[in-house]
mmCIF file with all atom_site columns, C-alpha atoms in Angstrom:
data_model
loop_
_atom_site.group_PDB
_atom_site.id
_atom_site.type_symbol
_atom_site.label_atom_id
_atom_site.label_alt_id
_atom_site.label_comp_id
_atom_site.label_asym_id
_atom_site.label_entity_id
_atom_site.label_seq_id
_atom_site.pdbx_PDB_ins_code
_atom_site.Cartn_x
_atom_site.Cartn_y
_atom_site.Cartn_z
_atom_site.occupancy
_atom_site.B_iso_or_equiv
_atom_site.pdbx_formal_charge
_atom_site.auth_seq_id
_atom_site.auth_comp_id
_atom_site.auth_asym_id
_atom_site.auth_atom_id
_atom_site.pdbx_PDB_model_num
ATOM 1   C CA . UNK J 1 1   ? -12.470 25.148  -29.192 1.00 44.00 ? 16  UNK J CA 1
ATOM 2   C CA . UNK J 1 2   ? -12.542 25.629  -33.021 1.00 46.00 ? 17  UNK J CA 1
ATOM 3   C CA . UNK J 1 3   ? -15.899 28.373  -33.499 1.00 50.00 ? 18  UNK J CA 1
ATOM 4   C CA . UNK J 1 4   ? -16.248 27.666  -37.292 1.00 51.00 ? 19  UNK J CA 1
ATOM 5   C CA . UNK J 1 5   ? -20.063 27.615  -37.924 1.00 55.00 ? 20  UNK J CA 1
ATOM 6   C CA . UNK J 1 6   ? -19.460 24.343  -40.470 1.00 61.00 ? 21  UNK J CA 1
ATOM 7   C CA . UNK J 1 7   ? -17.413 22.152  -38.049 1.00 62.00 ? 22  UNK J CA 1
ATOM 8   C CA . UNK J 1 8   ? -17.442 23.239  -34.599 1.00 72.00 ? 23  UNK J CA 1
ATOM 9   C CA . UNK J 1 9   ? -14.305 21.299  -32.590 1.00 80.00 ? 24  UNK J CA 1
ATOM 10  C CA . UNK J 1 10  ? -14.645 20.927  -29.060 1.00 82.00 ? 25  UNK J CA 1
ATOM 11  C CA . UNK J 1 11  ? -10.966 19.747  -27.475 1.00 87.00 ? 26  UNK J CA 1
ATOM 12  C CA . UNK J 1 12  ? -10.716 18.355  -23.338 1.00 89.00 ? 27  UNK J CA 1
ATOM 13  C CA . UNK J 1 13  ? -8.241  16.942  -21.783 1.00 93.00 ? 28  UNK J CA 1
ATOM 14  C CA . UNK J 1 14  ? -8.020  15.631  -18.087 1.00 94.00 ? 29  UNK J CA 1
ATOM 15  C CA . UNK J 1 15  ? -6.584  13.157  -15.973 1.00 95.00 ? 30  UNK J CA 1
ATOM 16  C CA . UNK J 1 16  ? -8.596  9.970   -14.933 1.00 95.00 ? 31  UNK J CA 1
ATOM 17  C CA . UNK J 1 17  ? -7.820  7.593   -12.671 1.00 95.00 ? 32  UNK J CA 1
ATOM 18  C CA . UNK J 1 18  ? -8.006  4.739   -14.193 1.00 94.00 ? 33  UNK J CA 1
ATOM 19  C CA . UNK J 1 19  ? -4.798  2.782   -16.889 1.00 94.00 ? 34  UNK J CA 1
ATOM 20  C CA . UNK J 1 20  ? -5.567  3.432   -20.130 1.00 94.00 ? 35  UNK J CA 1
ATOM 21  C CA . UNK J 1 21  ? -6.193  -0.464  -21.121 1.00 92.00 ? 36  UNK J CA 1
ATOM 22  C CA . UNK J 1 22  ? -9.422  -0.385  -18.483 1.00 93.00 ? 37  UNK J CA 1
ATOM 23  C CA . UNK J 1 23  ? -10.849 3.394   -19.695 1.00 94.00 ? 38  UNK J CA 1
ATOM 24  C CA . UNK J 1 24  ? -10.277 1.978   -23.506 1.00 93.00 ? 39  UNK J CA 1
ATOM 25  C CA . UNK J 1 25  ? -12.071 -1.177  -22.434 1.00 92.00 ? 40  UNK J CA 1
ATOM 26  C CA . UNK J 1 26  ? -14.386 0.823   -20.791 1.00 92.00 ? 41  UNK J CA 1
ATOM 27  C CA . UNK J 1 27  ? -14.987 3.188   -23.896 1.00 91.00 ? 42  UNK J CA 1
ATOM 28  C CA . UNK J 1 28  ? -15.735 1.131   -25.964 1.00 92.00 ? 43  UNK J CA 1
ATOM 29  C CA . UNK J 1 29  ? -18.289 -1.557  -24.008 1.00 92.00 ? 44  UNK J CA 1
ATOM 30  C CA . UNK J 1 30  ? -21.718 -0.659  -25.681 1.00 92.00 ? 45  UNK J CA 1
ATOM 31  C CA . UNK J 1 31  ? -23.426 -2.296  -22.151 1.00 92.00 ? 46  UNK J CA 1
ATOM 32  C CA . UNK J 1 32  ? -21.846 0.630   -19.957 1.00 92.00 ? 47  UNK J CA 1
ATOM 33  C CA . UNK J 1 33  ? -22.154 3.600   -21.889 1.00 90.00 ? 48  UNK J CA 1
ATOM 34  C CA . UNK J 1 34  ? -24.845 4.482   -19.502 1.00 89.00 ? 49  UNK J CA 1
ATOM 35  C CA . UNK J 1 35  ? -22.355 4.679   -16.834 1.00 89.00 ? 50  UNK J CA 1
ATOM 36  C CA . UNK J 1 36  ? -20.297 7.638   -18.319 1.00 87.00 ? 51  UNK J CA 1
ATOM 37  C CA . UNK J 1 37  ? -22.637 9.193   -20.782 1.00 85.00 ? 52  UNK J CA 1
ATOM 38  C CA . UNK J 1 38  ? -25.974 10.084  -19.255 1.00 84.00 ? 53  UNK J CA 1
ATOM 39  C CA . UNK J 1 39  ? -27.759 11.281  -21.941 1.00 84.00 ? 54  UNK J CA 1
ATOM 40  C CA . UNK J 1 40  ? -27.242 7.542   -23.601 1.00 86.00 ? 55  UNK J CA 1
ATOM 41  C CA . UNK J 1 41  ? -30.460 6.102   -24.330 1.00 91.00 ? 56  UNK J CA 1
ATOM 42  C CA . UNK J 1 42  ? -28.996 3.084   -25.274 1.00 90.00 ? 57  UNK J CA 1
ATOM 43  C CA . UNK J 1 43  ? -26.592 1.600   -27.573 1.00 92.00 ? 58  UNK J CA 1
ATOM 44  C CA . UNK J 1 44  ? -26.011 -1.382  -29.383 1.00 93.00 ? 59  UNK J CA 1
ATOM 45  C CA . UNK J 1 45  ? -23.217 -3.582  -31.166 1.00 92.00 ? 60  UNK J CA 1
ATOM 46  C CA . UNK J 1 46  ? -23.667 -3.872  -34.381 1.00 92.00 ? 61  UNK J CA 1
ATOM 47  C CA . UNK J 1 47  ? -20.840 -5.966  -35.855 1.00 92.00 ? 62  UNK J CA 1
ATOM 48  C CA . UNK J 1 48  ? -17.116 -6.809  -34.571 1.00 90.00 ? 63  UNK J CA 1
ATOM 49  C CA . UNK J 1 49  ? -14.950 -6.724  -37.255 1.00 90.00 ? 64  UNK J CA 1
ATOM 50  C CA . UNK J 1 50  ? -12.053 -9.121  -37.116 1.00 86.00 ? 65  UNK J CA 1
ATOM 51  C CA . UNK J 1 51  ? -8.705  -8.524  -36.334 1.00 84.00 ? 66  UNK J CA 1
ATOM 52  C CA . UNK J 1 52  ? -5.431  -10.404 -36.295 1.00 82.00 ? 67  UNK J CA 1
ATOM 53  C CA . UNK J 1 53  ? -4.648  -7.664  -33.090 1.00 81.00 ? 68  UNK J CA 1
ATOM 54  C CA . UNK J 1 54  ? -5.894  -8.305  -29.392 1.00 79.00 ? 69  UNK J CA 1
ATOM 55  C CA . UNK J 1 55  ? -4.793  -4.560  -28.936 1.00 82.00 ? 70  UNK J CA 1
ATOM 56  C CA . UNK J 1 56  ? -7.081  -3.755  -31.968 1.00 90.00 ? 71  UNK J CA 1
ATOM 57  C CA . UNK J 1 57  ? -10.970 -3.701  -32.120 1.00 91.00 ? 72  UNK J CA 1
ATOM 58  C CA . UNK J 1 58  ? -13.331 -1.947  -34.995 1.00 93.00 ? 73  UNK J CA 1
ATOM 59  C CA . UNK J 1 59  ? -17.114 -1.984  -34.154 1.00 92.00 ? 74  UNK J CA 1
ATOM 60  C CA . UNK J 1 60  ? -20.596 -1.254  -36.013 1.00 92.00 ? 75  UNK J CA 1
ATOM 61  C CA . UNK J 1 61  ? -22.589 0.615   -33.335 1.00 91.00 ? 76  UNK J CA 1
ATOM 62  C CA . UNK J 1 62  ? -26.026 1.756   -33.145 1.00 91.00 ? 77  UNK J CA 1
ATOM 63  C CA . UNK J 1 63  ? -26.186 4.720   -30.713 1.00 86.00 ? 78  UNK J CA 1
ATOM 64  C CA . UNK J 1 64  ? -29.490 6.939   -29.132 1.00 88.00 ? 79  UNK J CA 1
ATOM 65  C CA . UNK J 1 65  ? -29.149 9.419   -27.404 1.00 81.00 ? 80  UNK J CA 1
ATOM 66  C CA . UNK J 1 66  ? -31.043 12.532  -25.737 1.00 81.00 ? 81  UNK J CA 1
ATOM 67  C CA . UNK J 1 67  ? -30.000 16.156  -26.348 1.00 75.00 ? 82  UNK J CA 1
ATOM 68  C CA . UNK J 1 68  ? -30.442 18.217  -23.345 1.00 71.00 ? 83  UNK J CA 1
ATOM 69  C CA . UNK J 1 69  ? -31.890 21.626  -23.422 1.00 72.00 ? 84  UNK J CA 1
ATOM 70  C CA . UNK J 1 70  ? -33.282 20.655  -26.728 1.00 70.00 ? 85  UNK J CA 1
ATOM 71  C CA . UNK J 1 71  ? -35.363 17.804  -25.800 1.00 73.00 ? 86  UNK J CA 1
ATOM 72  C CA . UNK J 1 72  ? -35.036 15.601  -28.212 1.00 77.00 ? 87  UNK J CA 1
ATOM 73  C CA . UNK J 1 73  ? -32.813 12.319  -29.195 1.00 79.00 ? 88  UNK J CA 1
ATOM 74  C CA . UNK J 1 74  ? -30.953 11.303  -32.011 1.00 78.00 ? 89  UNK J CA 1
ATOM 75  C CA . UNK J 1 75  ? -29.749 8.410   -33.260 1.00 83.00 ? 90  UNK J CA 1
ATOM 76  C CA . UNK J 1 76  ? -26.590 7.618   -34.835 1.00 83.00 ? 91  UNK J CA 1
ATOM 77  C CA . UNK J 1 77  ? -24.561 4.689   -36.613 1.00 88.00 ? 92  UNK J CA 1
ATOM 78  C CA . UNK J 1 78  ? -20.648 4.833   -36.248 1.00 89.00 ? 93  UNK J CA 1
ATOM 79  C CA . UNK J 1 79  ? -17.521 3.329   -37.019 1.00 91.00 ? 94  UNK J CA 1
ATOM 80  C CA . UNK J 1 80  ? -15.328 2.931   -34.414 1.00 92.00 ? 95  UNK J CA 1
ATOM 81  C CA . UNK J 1 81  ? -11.592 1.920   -34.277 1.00 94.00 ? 96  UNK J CA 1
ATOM 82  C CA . UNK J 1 82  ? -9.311  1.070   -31.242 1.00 94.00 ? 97  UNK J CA 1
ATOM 83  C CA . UNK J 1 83  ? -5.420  1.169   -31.294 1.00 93.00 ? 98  UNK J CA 1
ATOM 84  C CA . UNK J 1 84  ? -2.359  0.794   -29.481 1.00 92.00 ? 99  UNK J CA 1
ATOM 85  C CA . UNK J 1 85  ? -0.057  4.063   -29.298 1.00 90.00 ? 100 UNK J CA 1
ATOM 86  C CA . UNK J 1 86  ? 3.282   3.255   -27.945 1.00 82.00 ? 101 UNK J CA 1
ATOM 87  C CA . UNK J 1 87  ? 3.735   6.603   -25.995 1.00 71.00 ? 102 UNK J CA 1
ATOM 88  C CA . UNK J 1 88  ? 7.495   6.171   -24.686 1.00 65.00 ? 103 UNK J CA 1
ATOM 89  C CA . UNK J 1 89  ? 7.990   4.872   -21.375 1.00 55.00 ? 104 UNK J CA 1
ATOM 90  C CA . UNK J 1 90  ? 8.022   8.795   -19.422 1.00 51.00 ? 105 UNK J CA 1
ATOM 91  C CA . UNK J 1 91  ? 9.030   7.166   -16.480 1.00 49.00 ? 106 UNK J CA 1
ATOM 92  C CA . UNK J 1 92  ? 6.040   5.120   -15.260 1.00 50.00 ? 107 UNK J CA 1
ATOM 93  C CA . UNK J 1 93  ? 7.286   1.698   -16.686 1.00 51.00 ? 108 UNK J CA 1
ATOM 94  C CA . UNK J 1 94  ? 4.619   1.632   -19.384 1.00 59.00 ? 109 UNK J CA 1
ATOM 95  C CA . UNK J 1 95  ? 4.541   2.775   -22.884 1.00 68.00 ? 110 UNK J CA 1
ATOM 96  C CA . UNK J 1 96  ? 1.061   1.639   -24.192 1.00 82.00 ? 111 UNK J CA 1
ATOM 97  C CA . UNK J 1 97  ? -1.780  4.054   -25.009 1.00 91.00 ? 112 UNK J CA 1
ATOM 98  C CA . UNK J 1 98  ? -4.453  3.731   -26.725 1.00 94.00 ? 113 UNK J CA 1
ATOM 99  C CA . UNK J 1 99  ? -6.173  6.113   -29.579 1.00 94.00 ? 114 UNK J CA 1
ATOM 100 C CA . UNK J 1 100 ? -9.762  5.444   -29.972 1.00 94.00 ? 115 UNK J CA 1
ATOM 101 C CA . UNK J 1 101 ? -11.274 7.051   -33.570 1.00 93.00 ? 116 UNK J CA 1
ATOM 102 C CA . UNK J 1 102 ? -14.876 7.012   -34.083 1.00 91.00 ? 117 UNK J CA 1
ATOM 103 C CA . UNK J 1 103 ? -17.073 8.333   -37.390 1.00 88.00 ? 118 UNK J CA 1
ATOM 104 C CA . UNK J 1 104 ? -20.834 8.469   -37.234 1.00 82.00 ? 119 UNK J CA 1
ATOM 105 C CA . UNK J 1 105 ? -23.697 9.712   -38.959 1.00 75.00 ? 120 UNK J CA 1
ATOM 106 C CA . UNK J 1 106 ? -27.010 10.830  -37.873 1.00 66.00 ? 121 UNK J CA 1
ATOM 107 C CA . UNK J 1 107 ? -29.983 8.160   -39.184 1.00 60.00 ? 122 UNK J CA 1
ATOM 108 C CA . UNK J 1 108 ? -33.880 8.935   -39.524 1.00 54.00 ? 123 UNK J CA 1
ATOM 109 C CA . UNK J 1 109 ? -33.272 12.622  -39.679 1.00 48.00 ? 124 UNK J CA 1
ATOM 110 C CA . UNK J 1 110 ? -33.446 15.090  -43.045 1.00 51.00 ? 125 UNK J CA 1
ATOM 111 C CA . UNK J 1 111 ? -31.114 14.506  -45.734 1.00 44.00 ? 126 UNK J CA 1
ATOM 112 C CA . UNK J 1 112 ? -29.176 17.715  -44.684 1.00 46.00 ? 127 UNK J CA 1
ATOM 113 C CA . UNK J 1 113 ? -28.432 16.763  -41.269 1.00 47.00 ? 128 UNK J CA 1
ATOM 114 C CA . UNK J 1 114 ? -26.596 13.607  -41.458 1.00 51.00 ? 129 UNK J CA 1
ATOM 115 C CA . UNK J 1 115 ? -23.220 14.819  -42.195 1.00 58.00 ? 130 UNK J CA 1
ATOM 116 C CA . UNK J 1 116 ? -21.034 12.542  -40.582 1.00 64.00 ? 131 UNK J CA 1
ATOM 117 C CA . UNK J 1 117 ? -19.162 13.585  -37.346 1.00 74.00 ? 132 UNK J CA 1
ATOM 118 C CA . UNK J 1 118 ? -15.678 12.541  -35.460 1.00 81.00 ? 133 UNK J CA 1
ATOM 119 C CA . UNK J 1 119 ? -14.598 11.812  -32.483 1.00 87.00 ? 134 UNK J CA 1
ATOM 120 C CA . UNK J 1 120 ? -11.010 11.048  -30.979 1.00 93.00 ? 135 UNK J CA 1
ATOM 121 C CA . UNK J 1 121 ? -9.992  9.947   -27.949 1.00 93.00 ? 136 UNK J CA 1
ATOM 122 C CA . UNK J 1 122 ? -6.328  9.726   -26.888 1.00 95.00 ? 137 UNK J CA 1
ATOM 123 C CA . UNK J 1 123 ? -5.439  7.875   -24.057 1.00 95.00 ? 138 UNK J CA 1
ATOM 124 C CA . UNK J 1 124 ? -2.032  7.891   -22.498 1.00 93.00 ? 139 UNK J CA 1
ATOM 125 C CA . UNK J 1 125 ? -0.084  6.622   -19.268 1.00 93.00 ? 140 UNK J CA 1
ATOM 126 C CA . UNK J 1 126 ? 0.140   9.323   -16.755 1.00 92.00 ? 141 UNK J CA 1
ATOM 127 C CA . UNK J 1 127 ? 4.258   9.668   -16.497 1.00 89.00 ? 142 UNK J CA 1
ATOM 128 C CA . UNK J 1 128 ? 5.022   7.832   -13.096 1.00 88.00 ? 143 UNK J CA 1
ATOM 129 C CA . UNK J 1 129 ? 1.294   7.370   -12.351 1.00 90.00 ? 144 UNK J CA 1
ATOM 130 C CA . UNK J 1 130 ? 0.591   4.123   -14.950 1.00 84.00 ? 145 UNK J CA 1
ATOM 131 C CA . UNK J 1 131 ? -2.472  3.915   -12.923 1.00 92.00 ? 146 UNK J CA 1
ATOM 132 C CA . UNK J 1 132 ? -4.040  6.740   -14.270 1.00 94.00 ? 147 UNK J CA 1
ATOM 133 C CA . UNK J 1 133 ? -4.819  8.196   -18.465 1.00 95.00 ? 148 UNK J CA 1
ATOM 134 C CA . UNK J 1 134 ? -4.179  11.626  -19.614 1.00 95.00 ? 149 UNK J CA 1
ATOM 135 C CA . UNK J 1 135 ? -7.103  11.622  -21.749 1.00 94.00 ? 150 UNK J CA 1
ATOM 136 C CA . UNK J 1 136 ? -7.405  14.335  -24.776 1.00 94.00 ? 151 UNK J CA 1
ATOM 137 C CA . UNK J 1 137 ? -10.834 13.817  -26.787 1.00 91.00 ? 152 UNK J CA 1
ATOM 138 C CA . UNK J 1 138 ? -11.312 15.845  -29.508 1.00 90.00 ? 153 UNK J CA 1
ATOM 139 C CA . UNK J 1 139 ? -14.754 15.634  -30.879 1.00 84.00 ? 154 UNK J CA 1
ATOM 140 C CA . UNK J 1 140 ? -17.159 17.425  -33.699 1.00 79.00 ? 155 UNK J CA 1
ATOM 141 C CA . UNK J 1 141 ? -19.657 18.787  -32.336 1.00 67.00 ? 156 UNK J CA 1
ATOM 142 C CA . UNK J 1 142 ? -23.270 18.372  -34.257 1.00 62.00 ? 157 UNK J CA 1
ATOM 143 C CA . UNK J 1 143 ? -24.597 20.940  -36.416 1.00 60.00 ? 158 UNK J CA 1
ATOM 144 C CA . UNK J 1 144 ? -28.296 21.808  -36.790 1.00 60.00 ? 159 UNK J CA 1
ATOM 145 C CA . UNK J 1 145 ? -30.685 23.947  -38.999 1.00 55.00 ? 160 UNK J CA 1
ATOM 146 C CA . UNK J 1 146 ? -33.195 23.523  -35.919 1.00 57.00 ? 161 UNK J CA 1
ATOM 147 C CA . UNK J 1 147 ? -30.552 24.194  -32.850 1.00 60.00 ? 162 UNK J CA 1
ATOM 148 C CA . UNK J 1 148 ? -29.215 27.691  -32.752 1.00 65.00 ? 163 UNK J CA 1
ATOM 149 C CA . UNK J 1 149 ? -25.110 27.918  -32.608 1.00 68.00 ? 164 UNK J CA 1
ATOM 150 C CA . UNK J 1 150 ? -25.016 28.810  -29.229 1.00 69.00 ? 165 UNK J CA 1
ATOM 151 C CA . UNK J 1 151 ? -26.951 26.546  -27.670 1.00 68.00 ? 166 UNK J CA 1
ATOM 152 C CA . UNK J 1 152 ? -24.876 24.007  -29.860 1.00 67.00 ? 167 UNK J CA 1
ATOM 153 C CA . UNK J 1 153 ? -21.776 25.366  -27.637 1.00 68.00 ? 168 UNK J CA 1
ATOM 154 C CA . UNK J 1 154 ? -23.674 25.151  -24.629 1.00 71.00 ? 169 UNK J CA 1
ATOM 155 C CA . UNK J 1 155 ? -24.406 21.526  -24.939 1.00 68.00 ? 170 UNK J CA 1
ATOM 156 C CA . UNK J 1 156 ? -20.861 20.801  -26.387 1.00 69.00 ? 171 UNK J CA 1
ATOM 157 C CA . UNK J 1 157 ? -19.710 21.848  -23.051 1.00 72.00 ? 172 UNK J CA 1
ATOM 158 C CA . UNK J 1 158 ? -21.967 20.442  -20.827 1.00 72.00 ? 173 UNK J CA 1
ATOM 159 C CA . UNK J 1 159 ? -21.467 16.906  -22.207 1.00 69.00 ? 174 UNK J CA 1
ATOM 160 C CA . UNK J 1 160 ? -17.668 17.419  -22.323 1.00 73.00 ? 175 UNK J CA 1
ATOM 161 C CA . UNK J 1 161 ? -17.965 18.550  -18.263 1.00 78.00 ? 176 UNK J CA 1
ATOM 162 C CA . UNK J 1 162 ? -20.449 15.773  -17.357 1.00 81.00 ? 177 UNK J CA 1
ATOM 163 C CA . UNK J 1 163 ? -18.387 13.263  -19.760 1.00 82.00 ? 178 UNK J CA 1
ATOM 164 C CA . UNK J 1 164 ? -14.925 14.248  -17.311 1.00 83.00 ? 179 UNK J CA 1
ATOM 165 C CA . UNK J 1 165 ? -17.004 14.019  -14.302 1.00 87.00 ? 180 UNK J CA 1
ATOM 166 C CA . UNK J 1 166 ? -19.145 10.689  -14.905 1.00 83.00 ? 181 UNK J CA 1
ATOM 167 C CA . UNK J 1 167 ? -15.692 9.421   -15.524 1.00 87.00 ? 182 UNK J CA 1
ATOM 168 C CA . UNK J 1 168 ? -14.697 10.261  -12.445 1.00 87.00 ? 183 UNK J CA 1
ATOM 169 C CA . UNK J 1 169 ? -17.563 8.907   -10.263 1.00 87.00 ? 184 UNK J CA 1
ATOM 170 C CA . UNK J 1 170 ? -16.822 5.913   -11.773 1.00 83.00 ? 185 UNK J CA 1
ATOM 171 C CA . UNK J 1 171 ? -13.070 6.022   -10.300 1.00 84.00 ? 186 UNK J CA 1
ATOM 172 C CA . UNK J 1 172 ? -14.544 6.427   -6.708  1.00 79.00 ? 187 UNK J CA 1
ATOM 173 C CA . UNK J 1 173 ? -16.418 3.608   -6.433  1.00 68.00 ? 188 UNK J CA 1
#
């Protein structure tokens, strides 16, 4: 975790079980956000950019979504960019990852607050487990004049826990 008051950076990593083709697919499916992210209040395709790349999609999204502890929502518009990484076979008879890149801004808030904000996702084959993702997200976490620092923290982590764990669930079924 990065602990600069401008830009705080909150890095996970853990292993899902799940190849990295369905969690990208997955990721990126504006209908089932609600199935990893539970504070999702809903969000929305916006535009599908073209691409001359099956491996490659860029989407317009419209996202809300609550803040716990806070109690309130935001709502966000972001670019987001899927891509194959070739990752080097490691053994499991599969090279393909994908890195998912994603830049949004805040809408409907004060001119101060809508700094944009990143998120990337890195998915790769588990060596000798192609069945599974290492997954590595590295994501901004929002700053606010309203929300003090810590409780910032507090809900970085608590998103990045229930993010890993929703994920998870899902595997079970």
């Amino acid at each position: 975790t990065c602990r600069s008051h401008a830009y705080p950076i909150l890095k996970t990593r853990g292993i899902i079980a799940m190849p990295p083709y369905e969690l990208r697919d997955l990721l990126l499916d504006s209908n089932r956000v609600k199935e990893f992210n539970k504070n999702s209040l809903g969000k929305k395709n916006i535009c599908i950019l073209p691409s001359s790349n099956d491996d490659e999609t860029t989407v317009i999204v419209e996202h809300d979504m609550r803040i716990p502890i806070v109690g309130t929502s935001i709502q966000t518009l972001a670019l987001t960019h899927s891509r194959p990484i070739h990752c080097g076979d490691g053994g499991c008879g599969c090279d393909i990852g994908y890195i998912v890149v994603s830049r949004s801004v805040k809408r409907g808030l004060e001119e101060e607050e809508k700094d944009p904000f990143y998120s990337i996702s890195i998915l790769r084959p588990v060596p000798n487990q192609p069945e599974k993702t290492d997954l590595i997200n590295v994501a901004q976490m929002g700053v606010s004049n309203h929300v003090p620092g810590f409780v910032l923290r507090k809900i970085g982590f608590m998103g990045a826990s229930d993010f890993f764990a929703n994920l998870r669930r899902l595997c079970r079924k």
